[in-house]
PDB file of C-alpha atoms in Angstrom:
ATOM      1  CA  UNK C  28     120.254  64.522  71.741  1.00 57.00           C
ATOM      2  CA  UNK C  29     117.795  61.637  71.516  1.00 68.00           C
ATOM      3  CA  UNK C  30     114.135  62.575  71.878  1.00 69.00           C
ATOM      4  CA  UNK C  31     112.047  60.238  73.956  1.00 77.00           C
ATOM      5  CA  UNK C  32     108.691  59.474  72.235  1.00 73.00           C
ATOM      6  CA  UNK C  33     106.878  59.580  75.582  1.00 80.00           C
ATOM      7  CA  UNK C  34     108.230  63.057  76.248  1.00 80.00           C
ATOM      8  CA  UNK C  35     107.216  64.225  72.745  1.00 75.00           C
ATOM      9  CA  UNK C  36     103.730  62.798  73.212  1.00 77.00           C
ATOM     10  CA  UNK C  37     103.319  64.549  76.581  1.00 82.00           C
ATOM     11  CA  UNK C  38     104.480  67.855  75.088  1.00 80.00           C
ATOM     12  CA  UNK C  39     102.125  67.484  72.120  1.00 74.00           C
ATOM     13  CA  UNK C  40      99.129  66.707  74.346  1.00 78.00           C
ATOM     14  CA  UNK C  41      99.952  69.585  76.693  1.00 80.00           C
ATOM     15  CA  UNK C  42     100.311  71.991  73.772  1.00 73.00           C
ATOM     16  CA  UNK C  43      97.015  70.803  72.291  1.00 69.00           C
ATOM     17  CA  UNK C  44      95.172  71.450  75.576  1.00 73.00           C
ATOM     18  CA  UNK C  45      96.721  74.893  75.976  1.00 72.00           C
ATOM     19  CA  UNK C  46      95.823  75.894  72.439  1.00 65.00           C
ATOM     20  CA  UNK C  47      92.318  74.436  72.662  1.00 64.00           C
ATOM     21  CA  UNK C  48      91.370  76.288  75.829  1.00 66.00           C
ATOM     22  CA  UNK C  49      93.464  79.371  75.079  1.00 63.00           C
ATOM     23  CA  UNK C  50      91.700  79.954  71.765  1.00 59.00           C
ATOM     24  CA  UNK C  51      88.331  79.957  73.534  1.00 61.00           C
ATOM     25  CA  UNK C  52      89.487  82.576  76.057  1.00 65.00           C
ATOM     26  CA  UNK C  53      90.731  85.077  73.480  1.00 67.00           C
ATOM     27  CA  UNK C  54      88.254  87.418  71.835  1.00 72.00           C
ATOM     28  CA  UNK C  55      89.936  88.771  68.705  1.00 74.00           C
ATOM     29  CA  UNK C  56      88.741  91.866  66.892  1.00 80.00           C
ATOM     30  CA  UNK C  57      86.766  92.811  63.818  1.00 83.00           C
ATOM     31  CA  UNK C  58      88.749  94.171  60.852  1.00 85.00           C
ATOM     32  CA  UNK C  59      87.349  96.826  58.521  1.00 89.00           C
ATOM     33  CA  UNK C  60      88.247  95.882  54.934  1.00 88.00           C
ATOM     34  CA  UNK C  61      87.270  97.532  51.622  1.00 90.00           C
ATOM     35  CA  UNK C  62      84.594  94.804  51.246  1.00 88.00           C
ATOM     36  CA  UNK C  63      83.118  95.359  54.731  1.00 88.00           C
ATOM     37  CA  UNK C  64      83.535  94.085  58.279  1.00 89.00           C
ATOM     38  CA  UNK C  65      85.663  90.920  58.322  1.00 91.00           C
ATOM     39  CA  UNK C  66      85.375  88.334  61.088  1.00 90.00           C
ATOM     40  CA  UNK C  67      88.498  86.219  60.668  1.00 88.00           C
ATOM     41  CA  UNK C  68      89.584  83.236  62.700  1.00 84.00           C
ATOM     42  CA  UNK C  69      91.246  84.146  65.961  1.00 81.00           C
ATOM     43  CA  UNK C  70      95.019  84.649  65.682  1.00 76.00           C
ATOM     44  CA  UNK C  71      95.701  82.029  68.364  1.00 73.00           C
ATOM     45  CA  UNK C  72      93.618  79.492  66.452  1.00 72.00           C
ATOM     46  CA  UNK C  73      95.441  80.311  63.194  1.00 73.00           C
ATOM     47  CA  UNK C  74      98.829  80.005  64.873  1.00 72.00           C
ATOM     48  CA  UNK C  75      97.755  76.730  66.461  1.00 71.00           C
ATOM     49  CA  UNK C  76      97.008  75.329  63.014  1.00 72.00           C
ATOM     50  CA  UNK C  77     100.233  76.763  61.604  1.00 73.00           C
ATOM     51  CA  UNK C  78     102.328  75.252  64.411  1.00 75.00           C
ATOM     52  CA  UNK C  79     100.444  72.077  65.295  1.00 72.00           C
ATOM     53  CA  UNK C  80      99.993  70.753  61.765  1.00 74.00           C
ATOM     54  CA  UNK C  81     103.709  70.823  60.857  1.00 77.00           C
ATOM     55  CA  UNK C  82     104.546  69.509  64.343  1.00 76.00           C
ATOM     56  CA  UNK C  83     102.267  66.509  63.842  1.00 74.00           C
ATOM     57  CA  UNK C  84     103.778  65.876  60.417  1.00 77.00           C
ATOM     58  CA  UNK C  85     107.311  66.045  61.828  1.00 78.00           C
ATOM     59  CA  UNK C  86     106.297  63.767  64.715  1.00 76.00           C
ATOM     60  CA  UNK C  87     104.862  61.253  62.219  1.00 75.00           C
ATOM     61  CA  UNK C  88     108.056  61.385  60.137  1.00 76.00           C
ATOM     62  CA  UNK C  89     110.158  60.966  63.280  1.00 77.00           C
ATOM     63  CA  UNK C  90     108.131  57.934  64.327  1.00 75.00           C
ATOM     64  CA  UNK C  91     108.532  56.466  60.842  1.00 73.00           C
ATOM     65  CA  UNK C  92     112.288  56.960  60.912  1.00 74.00           C
ATOM     66  CA  UNK C  93     112.679  55.240  64.291  1.00 78.00           C
ATOM     67  CA  UNK C  94     110.525  52.206  63.449  1.00 74.00           C
ATOM     68  CA  UNK C  95     112.286  48.953  62.765  1.00 72.00           C
ATOM     69  CA  UNK C  96     109.471  47.741  60.498  1.00 75.00           C
ATOM     70  CA  UNK C  97     108.269  49.336  57.271  1.00 77.00           C
ATOM     71  CA  UNK C  98     105.060  51.335  57.566  1.00 73.00           C
ATOM     72  CA  UNK C  99     102.219  50.164  55.307  1.00 79.00           C
ATOM     73  CA  UNK C 100     101.432  52.511  52.428  1.00 83.00           C
ATOM     74  CA  UNK C 101      97.779  52.756  53.500  1.00 86.00           C
ATOM     75  CA  UNK C 102      98.775  54.146  56.893  1.00 79.00           C
ATOM     76  CA  UNK C 103     100.742  56.980  55.288  1.00 78.00           C
ATOM     77  CA  UNK C 104      97.830  57.632  52.925  1.00 86.00           C
ATOM     78  CA  UNK C 105      95.412  57.678  55.864  1.00 85.00           C
ATOM     79  CA  UNK C 106      97.644  60.191  57.673  1.00 80.00           C
ATOM     80  CA  UNK C 107      97.720  62.482  54.615  1.00 83.00           C
ATOM     81  CA  UNK C 108      93.939  62.186  54.245  1.00 86.00           C
ATOM     82  CA  UNK C 109      93.453  63.142  57.906  1.00 80.00           C
ATOM     83  CA  UNK C 110      95.579  66.262  57.410  1.00 78.00           C
ATOM     84  CA  UNK C 111      93.606  67.177  54.274  1.00 80.00           C
ATOM     85  CA  UNK C 112      90.294  66.803  56.121  1.00 81.00           C
ATOM     86  CA  UNK C 113      91.634  68.967  58.963  1.00 75.00           C
ATOM     87  CA  UNK C 114      92.633  71.724  56.558  1.00 75.00           C
ATOM     88  CA  UNK C 115      89.270  71.498  54.767  1.00 77.00           C
ATOM     89  CA  UNK C 116      87.437  71.979  58.085  1.00 75.00           C
ATOM     90  CA  UNK C 117      89.097  75.317  58.832  1.00 78.00           C
ATOM     91  CA  UNK C 118      86.465  78.005  59.406  1.00 82.00           C
ATOM     92  CA  UNK C 119      86.189  80.573  56.646  1.00 86.00           C
ATOM     93  CA  UNK C 120      86.465  84.334  56.967  1.00 90.00           C
ATOM     94  CA  UNK C 121      83.040  85.956  57.320  1.00 92.00           C
ATOM     95  CA  UNK C 122      82.572  89.369  55.726  1.00 93.00           C
ATOM     96  CA  UNK C 123      79.565  91.625  56.188  1.00 92.00           C
ATOM     97  CA  UNK C 124      79.403  93.519  52.902  1.00 92.00           C
ATOM     98  CA  UNK C 125      76.889  96.318  52.276  1.00 92.00           C
ATOM     99  CA  UNK C 126      74.491  93.869  50.554  1.00 92.00           C
ATOM    100  CA  UNK C 127      75.249  90.374  51.896  1.00 92.00           C
ATOM    101  CA  UNK C 128      77.022  88.168  54.397  1.00 93.00           C
ATOM    102  CA  UNK C 129      79.757  86.065  52.794  1.00 93.00           C
ATOM    103  CA  UNK C 130      82.048  83.304  54.012  1.00 93.00           C
ATOM    104  CA  UNK C 131      85.280  82.460  52.178  1.00 90.00           C
ATOM    105  CA  UNK C 132      87.183  79.233  52.727  1.00 85.00           C
ATOM    106  CA  UNK C 133      90.630  78.137  51.605  1.00 79.00           C
ATOM    107  CA  UNK C 134      89.669  74.900  49.876  1.00 77.00           C
ATOM    108  CA  UNK C 135      85.874  75.031  49.659  1.00 82.00           C
ATOM    109  CA  UNK C 136      83.477  77.166  47.643  1.00 86.00           C
ATOM    110  CA  UNK C 137      82.428  80.505  49.125  1.00 89.00           C
ATOM    111  CA  UNK C 138      78.969  81.064  50.580  1.00 92.00           C
ATOM    112  CA  UNK C 139      76.772  84.174  50.409  1.00 93.00           C
ATOM    113  CA  UNK C 140      73.389  85.207  51.758  1.00 94.00           C
ATOM    114  CA  UNK C 141      71.755  88.521  50.854  1.00 93.00           C
ATOM    115  CA  UNK C 142      70.485  90.312  53.967  1.00 93.00           C
ATOM    116  CA  UNK C 143      66.888  90.241  52.688  1.00 92.00           C
ATOM    117  CA  UNK C 144      67.200  86.437  52.199  1.00 93.00           C
ATOM    118  CA  UNK C 145      68.091  85.721  55.859  1.00 92.00           C
ATOM    119  CA  UNK C 146      65.404  83.474  57.323  1.00 93.00           C
ATOM    120  CA  UNK C 147      66.774  82.988  60.852  1.00 91.00           C
ATOM    121  CA  UNK C 148      69.719  83.691  63.128  1.00 92.00           C
ATOM    122  CA  UNK C 149      70.410  80.968  65.686  1.00 91.00           C
ATOM    123  CA  UNK C 150      72.667  81.214  68.735  1.00 89.00           C
ATOM    124  CA  UNK C 151      74.222  78.005  70.049  1.00 86.00           C
ATOM    125  CA  UNK C 152      76.750  76.987  72.716  1.00 78.00           C
ATOM    126  CA  UNK C 153      75.825  79.827  75.029  1.00 74.00           C
ATOM    127  CA  UNK C 154      76.167  82.466  72.315  1.00 69.00           C
ATOM    128  CA  UNK C 155      79.686  81.437  71.257  1.00 77.00           C
ATOM    129  CA  UNK C 156      78.400  80.079  67.952  1.00 84.00           C
ATOM    130  CA  UNK C 157      75.941  81.791  65.617  1.00 91.00           C
ATOM    131  CA  UNK C 158      74.352  80.272  62.520  1.00 93.00           C
ATOM    132  CA  UNK C 159      72.734  82.440  59.833  1.00 93.00           C
ATOM    133  CA  UNK C 160      70.216  80.570  57.661  1.00 93.00           C
ATOM    134  CA  UNK C 161      69.271  81.848  54.225  1.00 92.00           C
ATOM    135  CA  UNK C 162      66.197  81.045  52.141  1.00 90.00           C
ATOM    136  CA  UNK C 163      68.628  79.823  49.456  1.00 84.00           C
ATOM    137  CA  UNK C 164      69.534  76.866  51.772  1.00 90.00           C
ATOM    138  CA  UNK C 165      72.906  78.371  52.631  1.00 92.00           C
ATOM    139  CA  UNK C 166      74.151  78.268  56.235  1.00 93.00           C
ATOM    140  CA  UNK C 167      76.923  80.551  57.422  1.00 93.00           C
ATOM    141  CA  UNK C 168      78.345  79.685  60.836  1.00 91.00           C
ATOM    142  CA  UNK C 169      80.282  82.064  63.069  1.00 91.00           C
ATOM    143  CA  UNK C 170      82.037  79.578  65.358  1.00 86.00           C
ATOM    144  CA  UNK C 171      83.941  80.025  68.615  1.00 82.00           C
ATOM    145  CA  UNK C 172      87.118  80.086  66.503  1.00 82.00           C
ATOM    146  CA  UNK C 173      86.062  83.357  64.828  1.00 86.00           C
ATOM    147  CA  UNK C 174      86.755  86.799  66.272  1.00 86.00           C
ATOM    148  CA  UNK C 175      84.223  88.978  68.093  1.00 86.00           C
ATOM    149  CA  UNK C 176      81.100  86.844  68.577  1.00 86.00           C
ATOM    150  CA  UNK C 177      79.089  89.558  70.324  1.00 87.00           C
ATOM    151  CA  UNK C 178      79.900  92.175  67.686  1.00 90.00           C
ATOM    152  CA  UNK C 179      78.941  89.712  64.947  1.00 91.00           C
ATOM    153  CA  UNK C 180      75.570  89.018  66.555  1.00 91.00           C
ATOM    154  CA  UNK C 181      74.831  92.714  67.066  1.00 91.00           C
ATOM    155  CA  UNK C 182      75.814  93.655  63.532  1.00 91.00           C
ATOM    156  CA  UNK C 183      73.925  90.817  61.835  1.00 92.00           C
ATOM    157  CA  UNK C 184      70.788  91.664  63.837  1.00 92.00           C
ATOM    158  CA  UNK C 185      71.117  95.325  62.873  1.00 91.00           C
ATOM    159  CA  UNK C 186      71.615  94.585  59.167  1.00 91.00           C
ATOM    160  CA  UNK C 187      68.836  91.983  58.854  1.00 92.00           C
ATOM    161  CA  UNK C 188      66.282  93.395  61.353  1.00 89.00           C
ATOM    162  CA  UNK C 189      65.906  89.849  62.731  1.00 90.00           C
ATOM    163  CA  UNK C 190      66.298  88.658  66.306  1.00 91.00           C
ATOM    164  CA  UNK C 191      68.534  85.822  67.410  1.00 88.00           C
ATOM    165  CA  UNK C 192      66.715  82.653  68.457  1.00 86.00           C
ATOM    166  CA  UNK C 193      68.022  79.726  70.420  1.00 75.00           C
TER     167      UNK C 193
END
């Protein structure tokens, strides 16, 4: 069976829209871990990255194999760099430990703010995104791709005795 590139493009765009809007509609749930309450990325968002990234790579390889002309080396390098930047931008898991709020990433250094060092809590995008600012210049962001935004806001207010602004 020969795959039509126009059909593949339409499927990829349709899947991207479904995943983009579907991830915003799901809520997710907080997980109690031995370290504390963990606010992970939503399962739909994680699956979107796990499915979409390999699909884009396979689509790129397919397009390369059907081209009649050789692809410049810089274009392949640019494609790999774009994938690396996308993986680096993945939101990290936020954990509310007994003493601090931490955020762990896959390929970036972890962040931590002690509760007594929290300067401000800001709500953005209609409450879907929350940013915690520490006096150590660290910012921890609970984005719309994380689970349980309302529970995060309530718990961070309770633990820091600060009100959300914004």
